[in-house]
Tab-separated table of C-alpha atoms (C1' of nucleotides) in Angstrom:
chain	number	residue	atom	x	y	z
L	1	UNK	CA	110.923	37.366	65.570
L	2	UNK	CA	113.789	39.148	66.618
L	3	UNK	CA	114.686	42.720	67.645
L	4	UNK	CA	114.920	44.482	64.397
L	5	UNK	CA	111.682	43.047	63.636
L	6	UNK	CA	110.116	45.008	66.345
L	7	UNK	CA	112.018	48.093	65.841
L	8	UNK	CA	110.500	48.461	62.065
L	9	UNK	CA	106.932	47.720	64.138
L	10	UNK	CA	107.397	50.625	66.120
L	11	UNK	CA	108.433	52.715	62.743
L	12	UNK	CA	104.744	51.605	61.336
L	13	UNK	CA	103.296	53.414	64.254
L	14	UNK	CA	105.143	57.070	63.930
L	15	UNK	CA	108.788	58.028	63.032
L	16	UNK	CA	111.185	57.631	65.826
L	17	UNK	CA	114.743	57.835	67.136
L	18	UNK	CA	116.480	54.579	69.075
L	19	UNK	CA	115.683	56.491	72.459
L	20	UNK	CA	112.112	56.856	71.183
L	21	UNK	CA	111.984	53.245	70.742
L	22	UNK	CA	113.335	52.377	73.909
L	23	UNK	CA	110.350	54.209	75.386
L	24	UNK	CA	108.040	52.434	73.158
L	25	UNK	CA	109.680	49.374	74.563
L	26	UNK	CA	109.190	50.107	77.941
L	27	UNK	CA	105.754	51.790	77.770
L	28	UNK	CA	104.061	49.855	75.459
L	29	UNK	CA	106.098	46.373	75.166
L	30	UNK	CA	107.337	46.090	78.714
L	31	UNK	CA	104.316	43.833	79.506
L	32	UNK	CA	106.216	40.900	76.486
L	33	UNK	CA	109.275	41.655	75.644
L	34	UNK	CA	111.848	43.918	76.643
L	35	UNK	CA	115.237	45.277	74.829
L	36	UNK	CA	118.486	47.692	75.719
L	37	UNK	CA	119.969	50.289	73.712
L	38	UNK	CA	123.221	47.637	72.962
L	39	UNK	CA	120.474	46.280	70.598
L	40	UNK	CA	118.246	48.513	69.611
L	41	UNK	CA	120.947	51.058	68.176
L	42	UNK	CA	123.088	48.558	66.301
L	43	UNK	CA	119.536	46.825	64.846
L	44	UNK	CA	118.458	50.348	63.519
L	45	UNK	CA	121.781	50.954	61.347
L	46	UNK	CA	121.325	47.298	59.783
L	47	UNK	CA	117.746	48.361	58.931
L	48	UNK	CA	119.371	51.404	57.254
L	49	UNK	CA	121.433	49.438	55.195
L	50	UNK	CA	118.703	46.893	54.365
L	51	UNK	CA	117.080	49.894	52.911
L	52	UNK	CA	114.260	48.902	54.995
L	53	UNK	CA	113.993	52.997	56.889
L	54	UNK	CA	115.602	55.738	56.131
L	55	UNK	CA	117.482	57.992	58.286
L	56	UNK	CA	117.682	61.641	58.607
L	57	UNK	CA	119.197	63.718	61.693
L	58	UNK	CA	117.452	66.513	63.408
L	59	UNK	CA	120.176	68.950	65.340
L	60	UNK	CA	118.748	68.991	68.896
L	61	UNK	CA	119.075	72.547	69.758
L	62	UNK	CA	121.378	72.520	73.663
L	63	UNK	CA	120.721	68.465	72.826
L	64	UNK	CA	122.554	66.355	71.272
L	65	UNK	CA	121.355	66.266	67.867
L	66	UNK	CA	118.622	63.136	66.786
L	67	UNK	CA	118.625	60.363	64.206
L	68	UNK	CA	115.487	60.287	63.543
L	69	UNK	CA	114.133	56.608	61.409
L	70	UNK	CA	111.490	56.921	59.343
L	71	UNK	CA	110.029	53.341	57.425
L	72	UNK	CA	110.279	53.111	53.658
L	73	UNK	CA	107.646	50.991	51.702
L	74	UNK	CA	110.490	47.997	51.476
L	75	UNK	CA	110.089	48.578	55.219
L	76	UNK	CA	106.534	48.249	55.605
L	77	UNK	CA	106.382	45.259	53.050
L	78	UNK	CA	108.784	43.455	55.231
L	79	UNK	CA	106.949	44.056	58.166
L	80	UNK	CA	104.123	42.466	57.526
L	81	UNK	CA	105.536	39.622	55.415
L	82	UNK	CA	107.655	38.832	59.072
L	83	UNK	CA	103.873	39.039	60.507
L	84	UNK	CA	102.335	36.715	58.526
L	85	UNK	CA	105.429	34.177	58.836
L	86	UNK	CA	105.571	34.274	62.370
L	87	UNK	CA	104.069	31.895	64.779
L	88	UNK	CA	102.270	32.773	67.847
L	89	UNK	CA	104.717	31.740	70.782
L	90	UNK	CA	105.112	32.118	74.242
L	91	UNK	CA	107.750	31.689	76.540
L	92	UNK	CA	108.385	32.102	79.914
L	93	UNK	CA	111.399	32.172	81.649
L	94	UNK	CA	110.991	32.440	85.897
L	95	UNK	CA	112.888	32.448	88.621
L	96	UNK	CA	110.563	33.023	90.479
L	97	UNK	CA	109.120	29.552	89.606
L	98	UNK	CA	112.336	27.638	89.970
L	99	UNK	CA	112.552	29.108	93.519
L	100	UNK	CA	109.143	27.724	94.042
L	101	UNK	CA	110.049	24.422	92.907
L	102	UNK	CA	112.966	24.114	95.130
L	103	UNK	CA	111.010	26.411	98.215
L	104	UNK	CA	111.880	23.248	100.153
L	105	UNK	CA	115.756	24.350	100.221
L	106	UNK	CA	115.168	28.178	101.172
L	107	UNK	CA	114.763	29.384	104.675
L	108	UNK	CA	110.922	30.286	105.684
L	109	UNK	CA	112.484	34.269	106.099
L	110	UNK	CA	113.851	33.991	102.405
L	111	UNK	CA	110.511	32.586	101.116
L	112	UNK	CA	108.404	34.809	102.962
L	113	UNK	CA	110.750	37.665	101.116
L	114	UNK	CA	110.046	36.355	98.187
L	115	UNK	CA	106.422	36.030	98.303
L	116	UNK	CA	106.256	39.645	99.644
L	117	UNK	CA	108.834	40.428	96.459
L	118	UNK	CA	106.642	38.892	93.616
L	119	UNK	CA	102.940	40.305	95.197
L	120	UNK	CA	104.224	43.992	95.260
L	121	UNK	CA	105.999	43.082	91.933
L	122	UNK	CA	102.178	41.833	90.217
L	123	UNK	CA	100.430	45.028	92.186
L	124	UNK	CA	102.303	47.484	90.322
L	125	UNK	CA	102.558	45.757	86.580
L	126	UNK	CA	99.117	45.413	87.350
L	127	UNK	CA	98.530	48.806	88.579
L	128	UNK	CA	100.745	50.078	85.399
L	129	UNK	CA	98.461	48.114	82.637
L	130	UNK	CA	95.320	49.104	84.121
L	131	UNK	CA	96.489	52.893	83.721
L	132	UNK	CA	97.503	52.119	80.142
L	133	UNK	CA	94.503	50.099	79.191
L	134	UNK	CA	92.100	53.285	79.130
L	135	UNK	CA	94.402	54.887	76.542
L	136	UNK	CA	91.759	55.899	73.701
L	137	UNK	CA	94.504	55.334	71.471
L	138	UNK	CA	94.693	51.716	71.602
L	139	UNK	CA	93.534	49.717	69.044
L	140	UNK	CA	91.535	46.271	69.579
L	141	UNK	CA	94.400	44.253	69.416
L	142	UNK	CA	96.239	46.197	71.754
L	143	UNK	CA	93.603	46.693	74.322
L	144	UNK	CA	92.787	42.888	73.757
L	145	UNK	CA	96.719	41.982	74.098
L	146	UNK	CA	96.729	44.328	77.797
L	147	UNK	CA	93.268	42.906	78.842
L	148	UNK	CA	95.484	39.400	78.447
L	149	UNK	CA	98.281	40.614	80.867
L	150	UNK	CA	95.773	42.034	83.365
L	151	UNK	CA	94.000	38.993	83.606
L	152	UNK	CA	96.813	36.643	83.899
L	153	UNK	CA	98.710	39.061	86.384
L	154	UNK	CA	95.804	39.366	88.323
L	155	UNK	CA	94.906	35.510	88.387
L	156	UNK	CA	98.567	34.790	90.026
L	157	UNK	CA	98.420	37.490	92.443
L	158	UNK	CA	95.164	35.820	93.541
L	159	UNK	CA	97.081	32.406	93.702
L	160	UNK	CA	99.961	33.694	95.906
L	161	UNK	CA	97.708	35.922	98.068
L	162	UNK	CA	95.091	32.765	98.739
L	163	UNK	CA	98.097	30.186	99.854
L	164	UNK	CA	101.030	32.133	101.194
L	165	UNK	CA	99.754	30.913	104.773
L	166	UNK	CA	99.250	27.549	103.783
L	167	UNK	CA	103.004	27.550	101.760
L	168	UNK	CA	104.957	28.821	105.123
L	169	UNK	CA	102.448	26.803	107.656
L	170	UNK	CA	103.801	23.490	105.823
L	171	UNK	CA	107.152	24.706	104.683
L	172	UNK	CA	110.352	22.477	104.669
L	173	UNK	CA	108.683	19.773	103.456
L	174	UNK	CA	110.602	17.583	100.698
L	175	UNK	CA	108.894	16.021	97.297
L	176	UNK	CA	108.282	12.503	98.649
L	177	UNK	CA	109.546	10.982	95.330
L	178	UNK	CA	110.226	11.970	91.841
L	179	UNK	CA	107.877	15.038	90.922
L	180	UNK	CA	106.195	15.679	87.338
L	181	UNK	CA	106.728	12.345	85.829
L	182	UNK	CA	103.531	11.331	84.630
Y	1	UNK	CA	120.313	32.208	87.085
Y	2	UNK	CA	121.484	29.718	84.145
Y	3	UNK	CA	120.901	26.491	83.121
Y	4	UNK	CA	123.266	24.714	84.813
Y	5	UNK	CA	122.144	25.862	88.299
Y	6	UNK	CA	118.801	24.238	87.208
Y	7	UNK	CA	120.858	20.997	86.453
Y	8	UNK	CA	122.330	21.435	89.834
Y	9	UNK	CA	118.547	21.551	91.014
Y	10	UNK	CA	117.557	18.721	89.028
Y	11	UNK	CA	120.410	16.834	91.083
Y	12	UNK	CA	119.773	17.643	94.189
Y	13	UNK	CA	116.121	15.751	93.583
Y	14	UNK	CA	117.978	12.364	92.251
Y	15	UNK	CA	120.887	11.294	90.565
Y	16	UNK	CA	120.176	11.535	86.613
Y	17	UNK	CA	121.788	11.490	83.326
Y	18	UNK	CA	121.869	14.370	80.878
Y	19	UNK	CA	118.911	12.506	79.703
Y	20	UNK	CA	117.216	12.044	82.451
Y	21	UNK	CA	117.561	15.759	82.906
Y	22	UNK	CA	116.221	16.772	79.632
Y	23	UNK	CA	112.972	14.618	80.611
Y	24	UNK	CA	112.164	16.357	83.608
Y	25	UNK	CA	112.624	19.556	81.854
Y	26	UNK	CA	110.256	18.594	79.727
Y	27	UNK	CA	108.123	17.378	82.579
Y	28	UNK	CA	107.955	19.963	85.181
Y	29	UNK	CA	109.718	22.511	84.346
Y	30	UNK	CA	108.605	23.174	81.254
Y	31	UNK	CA	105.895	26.069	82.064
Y	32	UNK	CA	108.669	28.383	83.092
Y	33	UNK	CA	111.584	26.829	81.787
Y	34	UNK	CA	113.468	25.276	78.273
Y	35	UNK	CA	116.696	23.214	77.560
Y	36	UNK	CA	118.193	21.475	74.789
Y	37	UNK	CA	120.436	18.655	75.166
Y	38	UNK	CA	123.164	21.216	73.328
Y	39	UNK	CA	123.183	23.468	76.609
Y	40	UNK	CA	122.957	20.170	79.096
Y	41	UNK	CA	125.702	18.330	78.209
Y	42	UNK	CA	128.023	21.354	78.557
Y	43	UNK	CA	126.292	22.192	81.623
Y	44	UNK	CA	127.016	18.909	82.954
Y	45	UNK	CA	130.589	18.549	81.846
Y	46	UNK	CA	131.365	22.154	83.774
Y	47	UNK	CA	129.689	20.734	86.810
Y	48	UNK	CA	131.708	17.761	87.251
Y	49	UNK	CA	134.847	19.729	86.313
Y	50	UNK	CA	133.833	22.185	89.223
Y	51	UNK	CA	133.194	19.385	91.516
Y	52	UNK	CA	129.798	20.214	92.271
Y	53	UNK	CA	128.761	16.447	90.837
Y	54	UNK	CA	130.324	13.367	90.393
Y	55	UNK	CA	129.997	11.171	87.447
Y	56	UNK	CA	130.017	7.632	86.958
Y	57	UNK	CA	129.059	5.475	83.858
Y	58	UNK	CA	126.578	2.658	83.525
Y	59	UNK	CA	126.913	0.237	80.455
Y	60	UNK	CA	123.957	0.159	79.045
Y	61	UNK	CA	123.137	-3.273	77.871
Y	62	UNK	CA	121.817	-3.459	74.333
Y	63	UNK	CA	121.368	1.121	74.406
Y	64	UNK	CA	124.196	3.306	74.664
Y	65	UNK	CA	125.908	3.934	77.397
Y	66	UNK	CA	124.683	6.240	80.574
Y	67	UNK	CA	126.758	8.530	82.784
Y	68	UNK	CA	124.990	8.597	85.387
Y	69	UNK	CA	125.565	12.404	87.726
Y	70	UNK	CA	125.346	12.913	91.060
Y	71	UNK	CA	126.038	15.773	93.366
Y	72	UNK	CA	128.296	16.180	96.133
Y	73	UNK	CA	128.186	17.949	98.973
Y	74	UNK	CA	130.153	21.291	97.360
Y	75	UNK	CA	127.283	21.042	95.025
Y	76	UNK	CA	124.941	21.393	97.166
Y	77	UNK	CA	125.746	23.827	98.758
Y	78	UNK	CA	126.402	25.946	95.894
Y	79	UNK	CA	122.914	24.909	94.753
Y	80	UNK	CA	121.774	26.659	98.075
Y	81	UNK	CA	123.980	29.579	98.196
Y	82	UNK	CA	122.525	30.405	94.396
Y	83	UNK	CA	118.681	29.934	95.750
Y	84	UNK	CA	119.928	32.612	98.440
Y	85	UNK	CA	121.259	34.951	95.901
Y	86	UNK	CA	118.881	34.835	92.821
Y	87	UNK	CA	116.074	36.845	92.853
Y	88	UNK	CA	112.620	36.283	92.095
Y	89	UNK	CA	112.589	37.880	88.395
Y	90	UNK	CA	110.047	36.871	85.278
Y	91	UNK	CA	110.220	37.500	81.803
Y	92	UNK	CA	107.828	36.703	78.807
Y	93	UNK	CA	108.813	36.923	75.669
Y	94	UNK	CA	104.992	36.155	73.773
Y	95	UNK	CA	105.555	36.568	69.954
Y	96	UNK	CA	101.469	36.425	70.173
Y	97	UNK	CA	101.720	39.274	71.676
Y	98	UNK	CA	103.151	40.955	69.140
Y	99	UNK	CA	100.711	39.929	66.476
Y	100	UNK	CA	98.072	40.643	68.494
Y	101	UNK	CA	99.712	44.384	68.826
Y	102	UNK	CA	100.206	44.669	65.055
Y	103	UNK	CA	96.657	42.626	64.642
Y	104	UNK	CA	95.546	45.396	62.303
Y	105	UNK	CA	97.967	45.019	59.805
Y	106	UNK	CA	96.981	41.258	59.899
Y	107	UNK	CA	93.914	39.529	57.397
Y	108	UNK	CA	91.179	38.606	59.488
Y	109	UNK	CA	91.679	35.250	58.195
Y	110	UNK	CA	95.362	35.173	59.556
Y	111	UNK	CA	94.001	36.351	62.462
Y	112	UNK	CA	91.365	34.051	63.588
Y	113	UNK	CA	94.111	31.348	62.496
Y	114	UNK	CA	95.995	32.896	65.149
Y	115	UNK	CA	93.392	32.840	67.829
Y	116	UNK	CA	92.644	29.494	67.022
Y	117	UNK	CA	95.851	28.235	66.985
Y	118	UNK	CA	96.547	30.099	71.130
Y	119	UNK	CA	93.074	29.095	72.232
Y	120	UNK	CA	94.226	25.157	71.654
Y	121	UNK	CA	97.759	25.703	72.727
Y	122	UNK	CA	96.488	27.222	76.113
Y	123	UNK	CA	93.829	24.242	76.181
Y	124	UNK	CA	96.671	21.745	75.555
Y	125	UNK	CA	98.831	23.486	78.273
Y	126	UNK	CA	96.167	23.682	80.956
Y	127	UNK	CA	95.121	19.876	80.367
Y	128	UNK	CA	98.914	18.766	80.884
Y	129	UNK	CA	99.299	21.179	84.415
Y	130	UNK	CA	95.453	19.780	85.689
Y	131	UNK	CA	97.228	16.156	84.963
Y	132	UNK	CA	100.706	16.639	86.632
Y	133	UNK	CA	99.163	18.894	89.791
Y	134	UNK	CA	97.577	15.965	91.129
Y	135	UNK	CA	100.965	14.028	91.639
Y	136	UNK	CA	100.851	13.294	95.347
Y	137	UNK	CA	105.179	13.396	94.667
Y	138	UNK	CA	104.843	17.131	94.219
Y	139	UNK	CA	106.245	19.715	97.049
Y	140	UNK	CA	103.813	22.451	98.553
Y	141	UNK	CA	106.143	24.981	96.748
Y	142	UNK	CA	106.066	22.606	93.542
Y	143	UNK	CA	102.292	22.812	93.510
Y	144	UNK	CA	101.696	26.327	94.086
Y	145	UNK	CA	104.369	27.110	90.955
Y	146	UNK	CA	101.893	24.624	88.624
Y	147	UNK	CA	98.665	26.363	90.393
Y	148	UNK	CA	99.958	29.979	89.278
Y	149	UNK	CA	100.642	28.477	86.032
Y	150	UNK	CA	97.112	26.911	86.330
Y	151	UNK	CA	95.572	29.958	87.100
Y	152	UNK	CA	97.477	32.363	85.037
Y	153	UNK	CA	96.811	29.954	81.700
Y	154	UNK	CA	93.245	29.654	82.531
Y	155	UNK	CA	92.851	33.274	82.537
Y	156	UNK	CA	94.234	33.929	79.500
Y	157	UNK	CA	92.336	31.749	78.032
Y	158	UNK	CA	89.234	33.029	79.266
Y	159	UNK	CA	90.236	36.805	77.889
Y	160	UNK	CA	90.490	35.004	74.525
Y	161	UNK	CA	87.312	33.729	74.165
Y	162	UNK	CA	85.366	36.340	75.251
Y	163	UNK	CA	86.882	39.130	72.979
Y	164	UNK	CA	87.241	36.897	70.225
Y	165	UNK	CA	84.053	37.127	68.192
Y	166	UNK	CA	84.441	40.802	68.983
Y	167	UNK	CA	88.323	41.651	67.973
Y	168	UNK	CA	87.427	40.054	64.594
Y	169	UNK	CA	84.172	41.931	64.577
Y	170	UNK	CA	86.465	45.358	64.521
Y	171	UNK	CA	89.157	43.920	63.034
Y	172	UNK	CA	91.391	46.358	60.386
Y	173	UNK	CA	90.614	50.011	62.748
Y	174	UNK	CA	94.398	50.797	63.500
Y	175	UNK	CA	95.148	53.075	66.383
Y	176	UNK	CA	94.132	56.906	66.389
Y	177	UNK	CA	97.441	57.953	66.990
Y	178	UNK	CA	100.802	56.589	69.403
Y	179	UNK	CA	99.435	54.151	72.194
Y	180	UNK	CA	101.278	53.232	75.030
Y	181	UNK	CA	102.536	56.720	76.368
Y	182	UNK	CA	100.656	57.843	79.439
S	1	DG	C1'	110.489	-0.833	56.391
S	2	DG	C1'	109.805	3.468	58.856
S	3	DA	C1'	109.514	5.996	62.846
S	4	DC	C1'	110.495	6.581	67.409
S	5	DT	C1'	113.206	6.046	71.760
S	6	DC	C1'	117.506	5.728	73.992
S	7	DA	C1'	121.983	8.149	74.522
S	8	DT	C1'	126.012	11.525	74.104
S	9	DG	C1'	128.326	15.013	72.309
S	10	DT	C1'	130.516	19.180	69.297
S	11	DA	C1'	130.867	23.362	66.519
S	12	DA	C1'	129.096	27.213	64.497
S	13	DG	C1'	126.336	30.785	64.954
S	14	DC	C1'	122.557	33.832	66.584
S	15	DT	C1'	120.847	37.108	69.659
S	16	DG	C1'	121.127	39.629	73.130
S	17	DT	C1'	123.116	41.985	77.505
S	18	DT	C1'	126.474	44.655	80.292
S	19	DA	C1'	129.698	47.904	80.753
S	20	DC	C1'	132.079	51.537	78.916
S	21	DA	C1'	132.677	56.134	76.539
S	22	DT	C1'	130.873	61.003	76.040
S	23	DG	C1'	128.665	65.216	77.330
S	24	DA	C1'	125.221	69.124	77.650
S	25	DT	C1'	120.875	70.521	80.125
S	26	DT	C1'	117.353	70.505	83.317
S	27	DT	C1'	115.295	69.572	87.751
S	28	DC	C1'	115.450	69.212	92.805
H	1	DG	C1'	125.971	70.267	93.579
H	2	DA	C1'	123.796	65.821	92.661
H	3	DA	C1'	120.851	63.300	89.978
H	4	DA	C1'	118.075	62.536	86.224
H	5	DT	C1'	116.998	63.177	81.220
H	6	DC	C1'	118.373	63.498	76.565
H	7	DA	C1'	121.113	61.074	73.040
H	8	DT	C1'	124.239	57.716	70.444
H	9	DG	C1'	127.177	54.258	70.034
H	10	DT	C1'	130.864	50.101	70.510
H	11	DA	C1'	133.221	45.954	72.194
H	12	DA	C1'	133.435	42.115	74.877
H	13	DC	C1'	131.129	38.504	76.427
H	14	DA	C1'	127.278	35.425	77.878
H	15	DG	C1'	124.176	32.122	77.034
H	16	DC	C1'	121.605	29.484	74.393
H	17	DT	C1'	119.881	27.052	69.955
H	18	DT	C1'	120.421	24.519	65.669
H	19	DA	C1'	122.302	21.300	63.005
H	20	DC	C1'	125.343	17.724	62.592
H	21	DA	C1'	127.509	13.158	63.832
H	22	DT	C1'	126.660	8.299	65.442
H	23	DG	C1'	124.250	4.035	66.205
H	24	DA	C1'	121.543	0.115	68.272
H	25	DG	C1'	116.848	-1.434	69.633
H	26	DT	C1'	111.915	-1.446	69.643
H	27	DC	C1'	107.238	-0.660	68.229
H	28	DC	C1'	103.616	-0.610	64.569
DNA sequence: GGACTCATGTAAGCTGTTACATGATTTC
DNA sequence: GAAATCATGTAACAGCTTACATGAGTCC
C-alpha cells in the first residue's frame, strides 16, 4: 500500500487539505507509518487526475487560501478494493537494534546514551497513545490497532529497563562465534 | 544508516560472500532488518571500491564461483565511526495496521482472515526468536535486541487474542466523528 | 523430472525524502 | 523581533525492490 492509498483513507474519514493530512499522519498514523509533504502534495494531484477526489479551493481569509480534497464514489470504491487486496505486513526497520547487535563495538558512555535515548523515546510514544486511546471517537479497530502499540511499546520498555545493568555490567564482550545461524 | 554499513557490520563478525551476507540477514537480522541480493551486491562492490573490504575469489568446485569479502582496517573503522554517529531511531511501517484502522470498511469475513492470518505470523515469528535466543554464540547486546523483539511480539500477540472475539463482535460501527486529534 | 540450493550480477523503476522557494499572521 | 503556524508546491536525489539473465548440482 503506498502513500496515495492512505491519503484517499484519510478522505473516507472527513474532507481535508494536504496540511490536514499531514496532521492526520502525525496524530493518528504516527504510531505505523509516517509521510512528508514532498509526498503527500504531489500524491493528492495524481488522485485528482485519477478522478478518484475532487478538489475545490477555499480562500483563507489573511491565509493563504486552501485546497480542500473531498473523495468521489470512484474514490471510495478504490479504497476499499486496495483494502481487500492488501496483505497484512509488518516491517521494521531499527537502528536502534543494529546498534544492539554490534553494542560490543560502542563505548559503555555511548551505550549507556543510547539506552537512556530509546527509554525516554518509548515513555513518551507511550505516554502519547495512552492520551489518544481514550478518544470516544475511535472506532474498534482503531482503539484495538493503539491497544497493539501500547502493549508492544510498553513490553520493550520493560525489557530495556529490567537489563540495562546487566548489558553495561558485562559490556565489551564479543559473540564467541558466528551468531543466529541455526 | 544504509545497507551497506550493515554489510560493513556483517564483516566485521567474519569474512563472507554476498551470499553469505544475505543468509545472516535472513538469520538475525531479520526482525529489524531486510535485504535483497539486488542492494548487496552493489553494496559490496562500493565497499571494496572504497577500500573498506578486500575481495578475493574462491573457485568453487562443481558451484559457481565465491568472492569471498573481508574488511580492512579503514573499514573498520568507518564501521565504528558510523556506530558513533547513527542514532538510535525506529520505524514501522505495519500495513495491518492500516486495515485494522479502516477495519470497518472491511467484511467481517476479511477480517477474521486478517486476524488469523497476524495471529500465526506473530506465532511463527516468536517460535523462530525463542529458537535463535538460546545460541550460546550470541552477544549480551545481540540477546537483549532478540529479547525486545521477544517481548514486543509476544505482546502483540497477546492484544490480539484477547480483543479478537470482541472486535468481530462490534465489527461494521465506524467512528463517531475524526479520531486521532487530541 | 521438478524443485531447490548455490552463486553473482544488472537495469529499470518505484517510492519516498530533503531541501528549496514563498509569504502572511499569530503568539511569546 | 523571533519563532511558530498556516499553506502549497517542485526538483533533485537517495535508496531500495523487482525482474531478468545464467547455469551447474543435489535432493526427493
Amino acid at each position: 500500500m503506498k502513500l496515495s492509498d492512505l491519503c484517499l483513507g484519510s478522505l473516507c474519514l472527513r474532507d481535508a487539505s494536504g496540511y490536514d493530512i499531514k496532521k492526520l499522519f502525525e496524530a493518528a498514523f504516527s504510531h505505523f507509518h509516517s509521510a512528508s509533504y514532498g509526498s503527500i502534495y504531489p500524491a493528492l494531484n495524481q488522485l485528482a487526475k485519477a478522478g478518484l477526489v475532487e478538489v475545490h479551493t477555499e480562500p483563507g481569509q489573511g491565509r493563504p487560501d486552501r485546497k480542500v480534497y473531498r473523495i468521489t464514489e470512484a474514490g471510495e470504491a478504490a479504497f476499499v478494493e486496495t483494502l481487500g487486496r492488501a496483505d497484512p505486513t509488518e516491517q521494521l526497520k531499527s537502528e536502534f537494534q543494529v546498534l544492539l547487535f554490534f553494542a560490543h563495538q560502542l563505548s559503555t558512555e555511548r551505550l549507556s546514551a543510547i539506552l537512556d535515548q530509546m527509554e525516554s523515546h518509548y515513555r513518551e510514544k507511550l505516554g502519547y497513545m495512552e492520551r489518544i486511546i481514550n478518544d470516544p471517537c475511535l472506532s474498534a479497530g482503531m482503539r484495538l490497532g493503539v491497544e497493539i502499540g501500547i502493549a508492544s511499546t510498553s513490553a520493550r520498555l520493560d525489557v530495556l529497563r529490567k537489563h540495562r545493568q546487566e548489558l553495561l555490567a558485562t559490556h565489551k564482550e564479543p559473540p564467541r562465534c558466528e551468531p543466529g545461524l541455526p
